[in-house]
Coordinates of C-alpha atoms in Angstrom, one line a residue:
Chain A
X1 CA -134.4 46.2 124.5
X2 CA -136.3 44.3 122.0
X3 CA -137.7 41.8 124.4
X4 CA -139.2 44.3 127.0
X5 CA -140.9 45.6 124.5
X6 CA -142.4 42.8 123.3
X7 CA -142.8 41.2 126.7
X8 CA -143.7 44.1 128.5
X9 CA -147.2 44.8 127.0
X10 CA -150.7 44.4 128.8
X11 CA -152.5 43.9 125.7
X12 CA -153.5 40.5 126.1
X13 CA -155.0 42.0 129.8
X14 CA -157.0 44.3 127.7
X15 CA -159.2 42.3 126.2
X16 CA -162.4 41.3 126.8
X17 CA -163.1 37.6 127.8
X18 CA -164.5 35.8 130.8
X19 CA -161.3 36.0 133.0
X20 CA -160.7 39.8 131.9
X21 CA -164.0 40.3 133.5
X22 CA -163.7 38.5 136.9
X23 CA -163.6 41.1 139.9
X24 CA -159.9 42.2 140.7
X25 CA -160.4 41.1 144.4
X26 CA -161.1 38.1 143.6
X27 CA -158.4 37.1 141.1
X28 CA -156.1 38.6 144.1
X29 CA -157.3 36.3 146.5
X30 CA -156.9 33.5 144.1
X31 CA -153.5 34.1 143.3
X32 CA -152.5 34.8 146.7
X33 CA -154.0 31.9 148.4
X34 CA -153.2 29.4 145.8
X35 CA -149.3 31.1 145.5
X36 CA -149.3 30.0 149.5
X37 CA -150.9 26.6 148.9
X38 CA -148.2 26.1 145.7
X39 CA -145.3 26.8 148.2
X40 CA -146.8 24.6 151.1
X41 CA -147.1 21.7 148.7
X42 CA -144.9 19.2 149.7
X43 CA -145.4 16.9 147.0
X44 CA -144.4 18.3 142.4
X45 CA -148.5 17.1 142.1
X46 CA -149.9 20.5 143.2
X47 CA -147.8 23.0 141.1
X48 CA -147.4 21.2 138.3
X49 CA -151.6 21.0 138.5
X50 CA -151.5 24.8 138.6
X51 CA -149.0 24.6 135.9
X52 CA -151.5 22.9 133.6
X53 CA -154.5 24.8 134.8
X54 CA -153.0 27.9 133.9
X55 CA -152.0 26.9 130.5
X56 CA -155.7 25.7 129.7
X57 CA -157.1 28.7 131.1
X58 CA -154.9 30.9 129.5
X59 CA -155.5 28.8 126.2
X60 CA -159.5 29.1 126.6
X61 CA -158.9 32.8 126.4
X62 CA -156.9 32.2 123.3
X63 CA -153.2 33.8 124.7
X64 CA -150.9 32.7 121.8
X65 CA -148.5 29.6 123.1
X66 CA -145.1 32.0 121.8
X67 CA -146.5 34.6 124.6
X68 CA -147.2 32.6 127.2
X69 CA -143.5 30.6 126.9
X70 CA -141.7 33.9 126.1
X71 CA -143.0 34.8 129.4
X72 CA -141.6 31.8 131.2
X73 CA -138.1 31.5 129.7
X74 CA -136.1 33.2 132.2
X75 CA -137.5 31.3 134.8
X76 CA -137.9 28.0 133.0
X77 CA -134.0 27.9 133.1
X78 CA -133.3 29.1 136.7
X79 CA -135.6 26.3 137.5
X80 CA -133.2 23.9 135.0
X81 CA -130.7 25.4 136.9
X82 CA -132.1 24.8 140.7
X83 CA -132.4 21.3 139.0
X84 CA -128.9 21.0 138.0
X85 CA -127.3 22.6 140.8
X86 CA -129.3 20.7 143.5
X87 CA -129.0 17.3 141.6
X88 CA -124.9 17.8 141.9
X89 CA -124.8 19.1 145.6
X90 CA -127.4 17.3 147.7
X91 CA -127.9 13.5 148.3
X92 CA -125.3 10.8 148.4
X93 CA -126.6 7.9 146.4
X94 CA -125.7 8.2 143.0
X95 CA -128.3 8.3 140.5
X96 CA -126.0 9.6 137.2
X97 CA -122.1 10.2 136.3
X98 CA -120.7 11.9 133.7
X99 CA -117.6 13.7 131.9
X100 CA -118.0 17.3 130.5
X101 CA -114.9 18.5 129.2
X102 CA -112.9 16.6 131.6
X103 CA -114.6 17.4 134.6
X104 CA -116.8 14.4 136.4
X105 CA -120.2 15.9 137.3
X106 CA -122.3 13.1 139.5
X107 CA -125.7 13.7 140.0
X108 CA -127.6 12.3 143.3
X109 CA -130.7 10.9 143.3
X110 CA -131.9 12.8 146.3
X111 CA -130.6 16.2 145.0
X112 CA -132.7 15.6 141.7
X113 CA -136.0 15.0 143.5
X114 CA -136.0 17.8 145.9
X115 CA -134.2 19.7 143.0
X116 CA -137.6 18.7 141.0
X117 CA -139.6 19.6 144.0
X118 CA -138.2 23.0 143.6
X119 CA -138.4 23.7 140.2
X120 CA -142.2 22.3 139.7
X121 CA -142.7 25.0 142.2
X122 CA -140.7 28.0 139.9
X123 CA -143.0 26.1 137.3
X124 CA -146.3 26.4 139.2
X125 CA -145.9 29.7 140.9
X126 CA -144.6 31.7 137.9
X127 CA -147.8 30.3 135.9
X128 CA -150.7 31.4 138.3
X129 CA -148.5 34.5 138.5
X130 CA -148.7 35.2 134.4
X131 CA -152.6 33.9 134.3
X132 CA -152.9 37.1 136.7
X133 CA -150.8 39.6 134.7
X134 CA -152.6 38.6 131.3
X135 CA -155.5 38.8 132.6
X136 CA -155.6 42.3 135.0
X137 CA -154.8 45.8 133.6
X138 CA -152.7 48.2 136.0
X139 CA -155.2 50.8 136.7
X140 CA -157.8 47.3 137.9
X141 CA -154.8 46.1 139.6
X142 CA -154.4 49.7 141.6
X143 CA -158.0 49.3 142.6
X144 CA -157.5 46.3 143.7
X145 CA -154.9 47.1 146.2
X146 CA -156.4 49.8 147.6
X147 CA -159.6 47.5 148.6
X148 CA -156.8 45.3 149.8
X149 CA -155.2 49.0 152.3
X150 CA -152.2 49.1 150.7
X151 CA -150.9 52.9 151.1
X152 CA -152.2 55.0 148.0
X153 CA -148.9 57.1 147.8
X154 CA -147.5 53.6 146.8
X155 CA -150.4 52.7 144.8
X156 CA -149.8 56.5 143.1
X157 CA -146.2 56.0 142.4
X158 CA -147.0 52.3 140.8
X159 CA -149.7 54.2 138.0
X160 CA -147.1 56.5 137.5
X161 CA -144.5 55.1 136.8
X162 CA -146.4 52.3 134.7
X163 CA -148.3 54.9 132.6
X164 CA -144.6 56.6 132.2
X165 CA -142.3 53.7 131.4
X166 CA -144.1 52.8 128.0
X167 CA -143.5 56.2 127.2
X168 CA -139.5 56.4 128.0
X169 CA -139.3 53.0 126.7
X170 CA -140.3 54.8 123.4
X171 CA -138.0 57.9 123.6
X172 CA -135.4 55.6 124.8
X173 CA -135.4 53.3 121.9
X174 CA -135.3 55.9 119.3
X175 CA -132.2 57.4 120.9
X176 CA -130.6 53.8 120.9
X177 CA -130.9 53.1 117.4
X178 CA -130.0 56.4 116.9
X179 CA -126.8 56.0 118.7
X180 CA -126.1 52.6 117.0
X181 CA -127.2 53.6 113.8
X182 CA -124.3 56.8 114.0
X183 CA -121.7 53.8 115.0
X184 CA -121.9 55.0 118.7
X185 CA -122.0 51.7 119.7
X186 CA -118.9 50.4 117.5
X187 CA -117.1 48.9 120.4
X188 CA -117.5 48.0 123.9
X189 CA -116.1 51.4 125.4
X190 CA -118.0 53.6 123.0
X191 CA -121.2 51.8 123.6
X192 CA -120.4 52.3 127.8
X193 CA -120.3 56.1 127.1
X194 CA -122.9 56.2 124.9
X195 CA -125.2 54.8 127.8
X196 CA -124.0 57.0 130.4
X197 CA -124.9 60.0 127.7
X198 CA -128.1 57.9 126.9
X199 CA -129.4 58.1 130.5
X200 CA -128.2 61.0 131.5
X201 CA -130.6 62.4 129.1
X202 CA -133.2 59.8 130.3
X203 CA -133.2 61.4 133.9
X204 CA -133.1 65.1 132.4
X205 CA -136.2 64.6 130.0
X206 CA -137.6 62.6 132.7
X207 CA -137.0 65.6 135.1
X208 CA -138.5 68.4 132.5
X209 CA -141.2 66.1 131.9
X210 CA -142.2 65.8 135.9
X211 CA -142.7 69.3 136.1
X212 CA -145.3 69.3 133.1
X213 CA -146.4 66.6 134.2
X214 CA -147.2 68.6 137.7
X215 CA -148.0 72.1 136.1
X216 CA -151.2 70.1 134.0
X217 CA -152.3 68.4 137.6
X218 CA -151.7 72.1 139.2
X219 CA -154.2 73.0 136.6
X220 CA -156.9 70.2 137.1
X221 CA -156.9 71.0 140.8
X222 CA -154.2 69.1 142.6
X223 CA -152.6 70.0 145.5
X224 CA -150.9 67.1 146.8
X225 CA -154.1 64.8 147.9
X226 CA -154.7 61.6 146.4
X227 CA -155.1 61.2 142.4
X228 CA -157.0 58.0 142.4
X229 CA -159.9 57.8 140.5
X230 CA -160.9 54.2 139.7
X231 CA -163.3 52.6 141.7
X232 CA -164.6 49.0 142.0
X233 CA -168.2 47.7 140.9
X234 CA -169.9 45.4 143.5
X235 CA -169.1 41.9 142.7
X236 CA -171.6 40.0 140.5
X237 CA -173.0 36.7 141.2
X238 CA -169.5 35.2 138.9
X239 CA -167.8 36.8 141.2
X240 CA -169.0 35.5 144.4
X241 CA -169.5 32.1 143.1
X242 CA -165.7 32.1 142.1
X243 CA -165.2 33.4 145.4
X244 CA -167.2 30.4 147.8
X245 CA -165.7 28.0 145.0
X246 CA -162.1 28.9 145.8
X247 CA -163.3 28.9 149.5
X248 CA -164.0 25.1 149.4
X249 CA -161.5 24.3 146.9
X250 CA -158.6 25.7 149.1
X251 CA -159.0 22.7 151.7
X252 CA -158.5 20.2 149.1
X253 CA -155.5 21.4 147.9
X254 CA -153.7 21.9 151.2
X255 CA -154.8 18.7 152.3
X256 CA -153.1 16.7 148.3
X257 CA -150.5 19.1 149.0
X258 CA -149.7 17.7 152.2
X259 CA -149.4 14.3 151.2
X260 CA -145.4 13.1 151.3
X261 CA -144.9 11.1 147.5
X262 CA -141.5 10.4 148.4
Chain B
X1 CA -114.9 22.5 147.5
X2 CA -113.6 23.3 144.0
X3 CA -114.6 20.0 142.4
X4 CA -118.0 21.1 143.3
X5 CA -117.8 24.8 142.1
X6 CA -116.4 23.9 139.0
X7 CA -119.2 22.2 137.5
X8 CA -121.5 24.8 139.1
X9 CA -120.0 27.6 137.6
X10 CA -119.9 26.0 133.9
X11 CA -123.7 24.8 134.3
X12 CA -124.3 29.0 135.3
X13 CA -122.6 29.9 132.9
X14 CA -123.9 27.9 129.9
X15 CA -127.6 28.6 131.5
X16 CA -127.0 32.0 131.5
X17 CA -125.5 32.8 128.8
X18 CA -126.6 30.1 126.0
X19 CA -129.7 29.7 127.1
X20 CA -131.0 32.9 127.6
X21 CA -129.0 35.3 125.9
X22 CA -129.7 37.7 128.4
X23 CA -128.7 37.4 132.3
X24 CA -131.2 38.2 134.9
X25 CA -129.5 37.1 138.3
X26 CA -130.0 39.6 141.2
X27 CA -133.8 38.7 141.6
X28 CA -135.0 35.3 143.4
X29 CA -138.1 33.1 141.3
X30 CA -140.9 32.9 142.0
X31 CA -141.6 29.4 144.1
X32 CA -137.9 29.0 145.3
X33 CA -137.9 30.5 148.8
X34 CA -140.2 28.5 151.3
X35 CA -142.8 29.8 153.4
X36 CA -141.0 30.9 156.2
X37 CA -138.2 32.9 154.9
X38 CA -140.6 34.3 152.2
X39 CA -142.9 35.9 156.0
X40 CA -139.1 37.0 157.3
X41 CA -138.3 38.5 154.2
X42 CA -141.5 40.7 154.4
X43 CA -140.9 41.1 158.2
X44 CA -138.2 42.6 157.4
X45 CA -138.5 44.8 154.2
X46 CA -142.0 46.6 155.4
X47 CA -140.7 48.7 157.7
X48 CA -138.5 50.3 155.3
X49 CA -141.2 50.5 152.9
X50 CA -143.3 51.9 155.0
X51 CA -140.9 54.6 156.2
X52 CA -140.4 55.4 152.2
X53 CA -143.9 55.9 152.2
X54 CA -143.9 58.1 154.9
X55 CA -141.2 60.1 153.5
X56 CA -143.1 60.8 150.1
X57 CA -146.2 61.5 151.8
X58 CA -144.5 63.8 154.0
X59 CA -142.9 65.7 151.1
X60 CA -146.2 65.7 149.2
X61 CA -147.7 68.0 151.3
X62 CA -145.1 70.2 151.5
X63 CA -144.0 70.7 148.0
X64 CA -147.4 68.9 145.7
X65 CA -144.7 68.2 142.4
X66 CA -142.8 65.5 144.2
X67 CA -145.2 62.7 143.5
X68 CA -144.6 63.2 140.2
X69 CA -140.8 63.7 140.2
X70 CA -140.4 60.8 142.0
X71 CA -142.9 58.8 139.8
X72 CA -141.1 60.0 136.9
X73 CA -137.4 59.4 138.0
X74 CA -138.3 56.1 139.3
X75 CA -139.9 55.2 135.3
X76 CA -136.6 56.6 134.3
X77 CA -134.3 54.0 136.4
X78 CA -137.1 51.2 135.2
X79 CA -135.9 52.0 132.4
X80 CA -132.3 52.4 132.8
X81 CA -132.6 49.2 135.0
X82 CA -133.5 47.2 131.3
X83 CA -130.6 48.6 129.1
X84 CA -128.5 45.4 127.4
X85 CA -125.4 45.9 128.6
X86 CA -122.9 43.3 126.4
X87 CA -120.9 40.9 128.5
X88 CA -117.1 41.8 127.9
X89 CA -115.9 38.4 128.9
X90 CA -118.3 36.6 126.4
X91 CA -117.2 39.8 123.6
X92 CA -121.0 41.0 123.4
X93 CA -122.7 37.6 122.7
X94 CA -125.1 38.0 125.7
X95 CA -126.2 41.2 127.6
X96 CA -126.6 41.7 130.9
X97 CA -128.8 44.8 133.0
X98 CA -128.4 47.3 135.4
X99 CA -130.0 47.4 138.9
X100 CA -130.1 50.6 138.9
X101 CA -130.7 51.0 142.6
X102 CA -127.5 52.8 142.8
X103 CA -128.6 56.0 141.0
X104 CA -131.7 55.9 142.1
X105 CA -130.4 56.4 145.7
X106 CA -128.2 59.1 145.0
X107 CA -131.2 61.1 143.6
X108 CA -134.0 59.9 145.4
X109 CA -132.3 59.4 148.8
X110 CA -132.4 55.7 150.5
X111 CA -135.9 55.7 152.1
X112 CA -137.7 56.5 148.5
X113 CA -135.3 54.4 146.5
X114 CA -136.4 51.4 148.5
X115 CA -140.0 52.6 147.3
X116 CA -139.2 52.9 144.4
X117 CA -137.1 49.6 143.8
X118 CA -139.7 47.7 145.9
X119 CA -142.5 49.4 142.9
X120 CA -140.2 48.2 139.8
X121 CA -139.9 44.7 141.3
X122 CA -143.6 44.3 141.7
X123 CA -144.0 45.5 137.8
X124 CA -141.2 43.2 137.3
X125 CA -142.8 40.5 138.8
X126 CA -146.3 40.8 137.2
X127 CA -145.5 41.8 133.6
X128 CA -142.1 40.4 132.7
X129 CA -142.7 37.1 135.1
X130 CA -139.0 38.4 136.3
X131 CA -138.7 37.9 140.1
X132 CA -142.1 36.7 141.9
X133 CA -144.9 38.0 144.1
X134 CA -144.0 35.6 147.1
X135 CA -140.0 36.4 146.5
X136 CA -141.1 40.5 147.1
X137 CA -139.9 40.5 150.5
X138 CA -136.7 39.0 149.8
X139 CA -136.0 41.1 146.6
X140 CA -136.9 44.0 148.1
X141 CA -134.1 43.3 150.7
X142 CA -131.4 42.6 148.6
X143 CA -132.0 45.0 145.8
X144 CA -134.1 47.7 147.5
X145 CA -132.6 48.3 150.5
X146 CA -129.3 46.6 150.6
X147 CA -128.8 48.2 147.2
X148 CA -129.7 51.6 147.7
X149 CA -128.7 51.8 151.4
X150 CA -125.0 50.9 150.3
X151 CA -125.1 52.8 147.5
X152 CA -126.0 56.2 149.1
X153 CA -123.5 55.7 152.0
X154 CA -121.0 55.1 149.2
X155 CA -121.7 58.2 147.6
X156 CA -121.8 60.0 150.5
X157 CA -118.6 59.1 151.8
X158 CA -117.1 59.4 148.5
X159 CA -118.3 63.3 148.3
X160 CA -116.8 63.5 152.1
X161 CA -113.8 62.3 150.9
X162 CA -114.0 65.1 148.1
X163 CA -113.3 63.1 145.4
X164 CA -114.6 63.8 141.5
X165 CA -118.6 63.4 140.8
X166 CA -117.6 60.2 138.5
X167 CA -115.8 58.3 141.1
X168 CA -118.3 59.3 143.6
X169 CA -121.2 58.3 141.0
X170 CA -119.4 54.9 140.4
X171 CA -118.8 53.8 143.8
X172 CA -122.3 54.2 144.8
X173 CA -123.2 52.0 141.2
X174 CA -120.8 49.9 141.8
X175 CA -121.0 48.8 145.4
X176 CA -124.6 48.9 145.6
X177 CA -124.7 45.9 142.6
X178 CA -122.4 44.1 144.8
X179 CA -124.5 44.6 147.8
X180 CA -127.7 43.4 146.2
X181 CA -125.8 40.1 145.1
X182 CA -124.6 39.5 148.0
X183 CA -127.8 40.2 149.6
X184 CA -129.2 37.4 147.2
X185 CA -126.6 34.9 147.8
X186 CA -127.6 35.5 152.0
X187 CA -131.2 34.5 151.2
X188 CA -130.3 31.4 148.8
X189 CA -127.6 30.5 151.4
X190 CA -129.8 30.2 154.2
X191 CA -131.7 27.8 152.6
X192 CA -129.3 25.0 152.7
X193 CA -129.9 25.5 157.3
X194 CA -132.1 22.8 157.1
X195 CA -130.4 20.4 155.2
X196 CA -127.8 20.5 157.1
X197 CA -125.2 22.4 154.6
X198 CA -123.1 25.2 155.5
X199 CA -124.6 28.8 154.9
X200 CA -121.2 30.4 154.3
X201 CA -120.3 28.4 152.3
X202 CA -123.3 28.1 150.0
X203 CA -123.5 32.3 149.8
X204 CA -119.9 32.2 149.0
X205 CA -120.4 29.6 146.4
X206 CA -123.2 31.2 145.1
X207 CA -121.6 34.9 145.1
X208 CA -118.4 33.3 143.3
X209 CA -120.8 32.1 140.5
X210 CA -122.6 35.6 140.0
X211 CA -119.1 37.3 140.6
X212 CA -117.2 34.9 138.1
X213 CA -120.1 34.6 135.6
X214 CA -121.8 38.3 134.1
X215 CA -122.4 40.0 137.6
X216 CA -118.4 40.8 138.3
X217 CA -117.9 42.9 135.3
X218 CA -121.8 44.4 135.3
X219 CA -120.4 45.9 138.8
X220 CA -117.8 47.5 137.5
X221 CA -119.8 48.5 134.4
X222 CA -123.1 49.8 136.2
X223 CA -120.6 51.8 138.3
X224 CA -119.2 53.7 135.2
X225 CA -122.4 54.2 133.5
X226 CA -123.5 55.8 136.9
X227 CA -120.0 57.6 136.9
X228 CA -121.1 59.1 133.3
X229 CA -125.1 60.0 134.2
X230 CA -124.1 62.4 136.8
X231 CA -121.2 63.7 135.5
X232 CA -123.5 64.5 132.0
X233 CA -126.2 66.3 133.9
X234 CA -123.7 68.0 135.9
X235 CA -122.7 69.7 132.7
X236 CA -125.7 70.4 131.0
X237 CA -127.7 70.9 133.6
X238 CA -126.5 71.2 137.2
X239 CA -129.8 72.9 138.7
X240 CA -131.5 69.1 138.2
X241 CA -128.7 67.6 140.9
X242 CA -129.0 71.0 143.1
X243 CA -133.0 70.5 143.0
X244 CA -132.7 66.8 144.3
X245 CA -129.9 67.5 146.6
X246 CA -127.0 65.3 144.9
X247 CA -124.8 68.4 144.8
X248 CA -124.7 71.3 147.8
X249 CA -124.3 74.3 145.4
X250 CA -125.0 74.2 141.4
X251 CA -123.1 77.7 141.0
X252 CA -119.4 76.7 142.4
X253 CA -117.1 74.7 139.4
X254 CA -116.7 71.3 140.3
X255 CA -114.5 68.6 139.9
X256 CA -116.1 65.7 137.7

């Protein structure tokens, strides 16, 4: 539980710095376009050049190294693992062989480049994809798709359970060490039970705390309408350059992208 | 066949388990599916999304507290969906996590469950970089509907078949894991169309190495940890399964 926790936080997202302050649309449209370009790429150039841009922008907003890699180690070693798993099944020339506890593993030279192909994408998608999360809170992020028509119950539901995780995370935490700390997780059958107990408790509290939760909205007026309040600023002149800058930057990529290295 | 899964299998297994401590398999990266299964994915998962959207909108009207009900039971399986759950086979030294898609059917119902997963996998994606934005579609599939769809008709069938909440609670945890891996195993199997590899037997290689690494026994766990959840509420508090419909009657004594 320890690493949601210190993962899960959108407190580098809250501060206040020049990519913090970009328009919402905008950072959506760049993520989106340049998440298509980085799986059109046929050659490693293009997401591993998103790779690096991310990093230096995420640097030049001072986002501590630990941070950003903590982010990235679950899918730094699928990738490893694409890498490994492609290099041993595709190909036929043979590029490396070797033993592991008596097993002969042969890796093909084909397999590792499209293997590398893959994973320099995992790379260069999952990057742009943390630059965006660092960088955009959830209730900017709700705005954002509703410029964009995505369904407000949806976009409803996604504040609520954000603002409300955080919250359980807490209560559920204390109950854990709790329960660990009163040796209800001394073996691996206790500590089953004690997690059946643990969220069945999660759910009732969760339950009570929905129909507060619904009695102090009764209060304030609602009666089943929408509960979105935040709304968007025009876009600045930052904004719009960013904007006609991604516009004629877009082209280039697709067209480096398209260009066959191997 | 098994000269090639062996090494497979002991590369998953040492990546999954020494290398990250914890085991995150049922969700695709970001990057690894390519353009045109990531626009079939999303062909195929927005209906059902959008019929879970319906249904909440629906509901809304009729009774104003389900928005938050359903916002609030769909935090609580986030959260469930995160608890460390020790390997067995490795004696604790790496944890694994519920998909939690299971319970969240049987109290949400399969339309809203598929909201509600397709929700947690966006979070997921944006703030723990754990699944991707262009891998939604195909997530959704696997976890959100696959999952809860099987899961449901498991419980349902269970309750038909009258048998005691727990069973009924862990064959709907249970099958809908195995559901949503096989689900995944589909999608990474029909990549290898192209290059000319066989799709069975790449989803069967793959959904040997989730099955015979953490994912087997997490199954079997999740399904018992289900099993537990509703047989603990149904004790303390039945009126919360009567409420969302799990149970027809909160006043006749049960078998759990």
């Amino acid at each position: 539980m320890d690493f949601f926790h210190h993962t899960f936080s959108d407190v580098y997202a809250r501060k206040n710095n020049w990519l913090t302050r970009i328009d919402v649309r905008v950072k959506l449209f760049y993520v989106i376009s340049l998440l298509a370009i980085n799986l059109w790429a046929k050659n490693i150039f293009i997401p591993l050049l998103f790779l690096s841009i991310s990093f230096i922008v995420l640097f030049s907003i001072r986002t501590p190294l630990f941070a950003i890699l903590r982010s990235m180690l679950i899918p730094i070693s699928f990738a490893i693992l694409i890498l490994i798993v492609k290099g041993l099944h595709e190909g036929e020339k043979e590029w490396l062989s070797l033993s592991i506890v008596g097993y002969k593993m042969t890796f093909r030279e084909e397999g590792l480049r499209s293997g590398l192909h893959t994973c320099s994408k995992v790379l260069g998608g999952i990057s742009l994809v943390i630059t965006f999360s660092f960088t955009t809170t959830i209730s900017r992020l709700c705005a954002g798709l509703k410029w964009f028509y995505v369904p407000n119950t949806m976009i409803e539901l996604l504040a609520f359970m954000y603002r409300y995780i955080f919250l359980l995370f807490d209560e559920v935490s204390t109950m854990w060490t709790a329960q660990k700390s009163r040796l209800g997780h001394a073996s691996w059958g206790k500590m089953i039970k004690s997690s059946g107990v643990l969220c069945g408790l999660l759910i009732m509290r969760a339950f009570d705390r929905a129909e507060r939760t619904y009695e102090a909205m009764y209060v304030r007026g609602y009666d089943g309408g929408s509960i979105l309040t935040v709304n968007l600023s025009p876009w600045r002149k930052e904004d719009y350059a960013s904007f006609i800058g991604m516009v004629f930057v877009a082209p280039m990529l697709v067209y480096t992208g398209n260009i066959y290295v191997w | 066949m098994l000269s090639r899964i062996i090494p497979v299998f002991t590369l998953s297994f040492f990546l999954f388990f020494a290398a990250a401590n914890t085991a995150y398999a049922m969700h695709i990266t970001e990057g690894i599916l390519p353009f045109r299964w990531v626009i079939t994915w999303f062909a195929v998962s927005v209906p059902f999304v959008g019929i879970g959207v319906y249904h909440v909108k629906r509901k809304k009207k009729k009774m104003p507290s389900y928005l938050p009900l359903v916002g609030m039971l769909g935090a609580a399986v986030f959260v469930f969906s995160c608890f460390p759950i020790p390997v067995i086979a490795l004696n604790g030294m790496a944890t694994s996590h519920p998909c939690g898609t299971g319970m969240s059917a049987v109290l949400l119902g399969p339309f809203v469950s598929v909201l509600v997963a397709t929700i947690a996998l966006l979070i997921q994606a944006l703030f723990l970089a754990h699944g991707g934005l262009t891998t939604l579609g195909g997530n959704i599939f696997s976890m959100g509907i696959l999952g809860s769809f099987s899961g449901y008709f498991a419980f349902k069938i269970a309750q038909r078949c009258k048998l005691p909440l727990f069973w009924c609670g862990f064959l709907a945890g249970m099958i809908s894991d195995v559901f949503t891996y096989l689900g995944t195993s589909i999608e990474l199997g029909l990549l290898v169309i192209n290059t000319g590899g066989s799709f069975f037997k790449a989803a069967a290689e793959i959904f040997g190495v989730f099955m015979m690494t953490s994912q087997g026994i997490l199954c079997i766990v999740e399904g018992v940890v289900v099993g537990f959840v509703l047989v603990f509420i149904y004790k303390r508090r039945p009126g919360i399964l009567f409420h969302l419909g799990v149970v027809k009657d909160d006043t006749k004594p049960m078998q759990t």
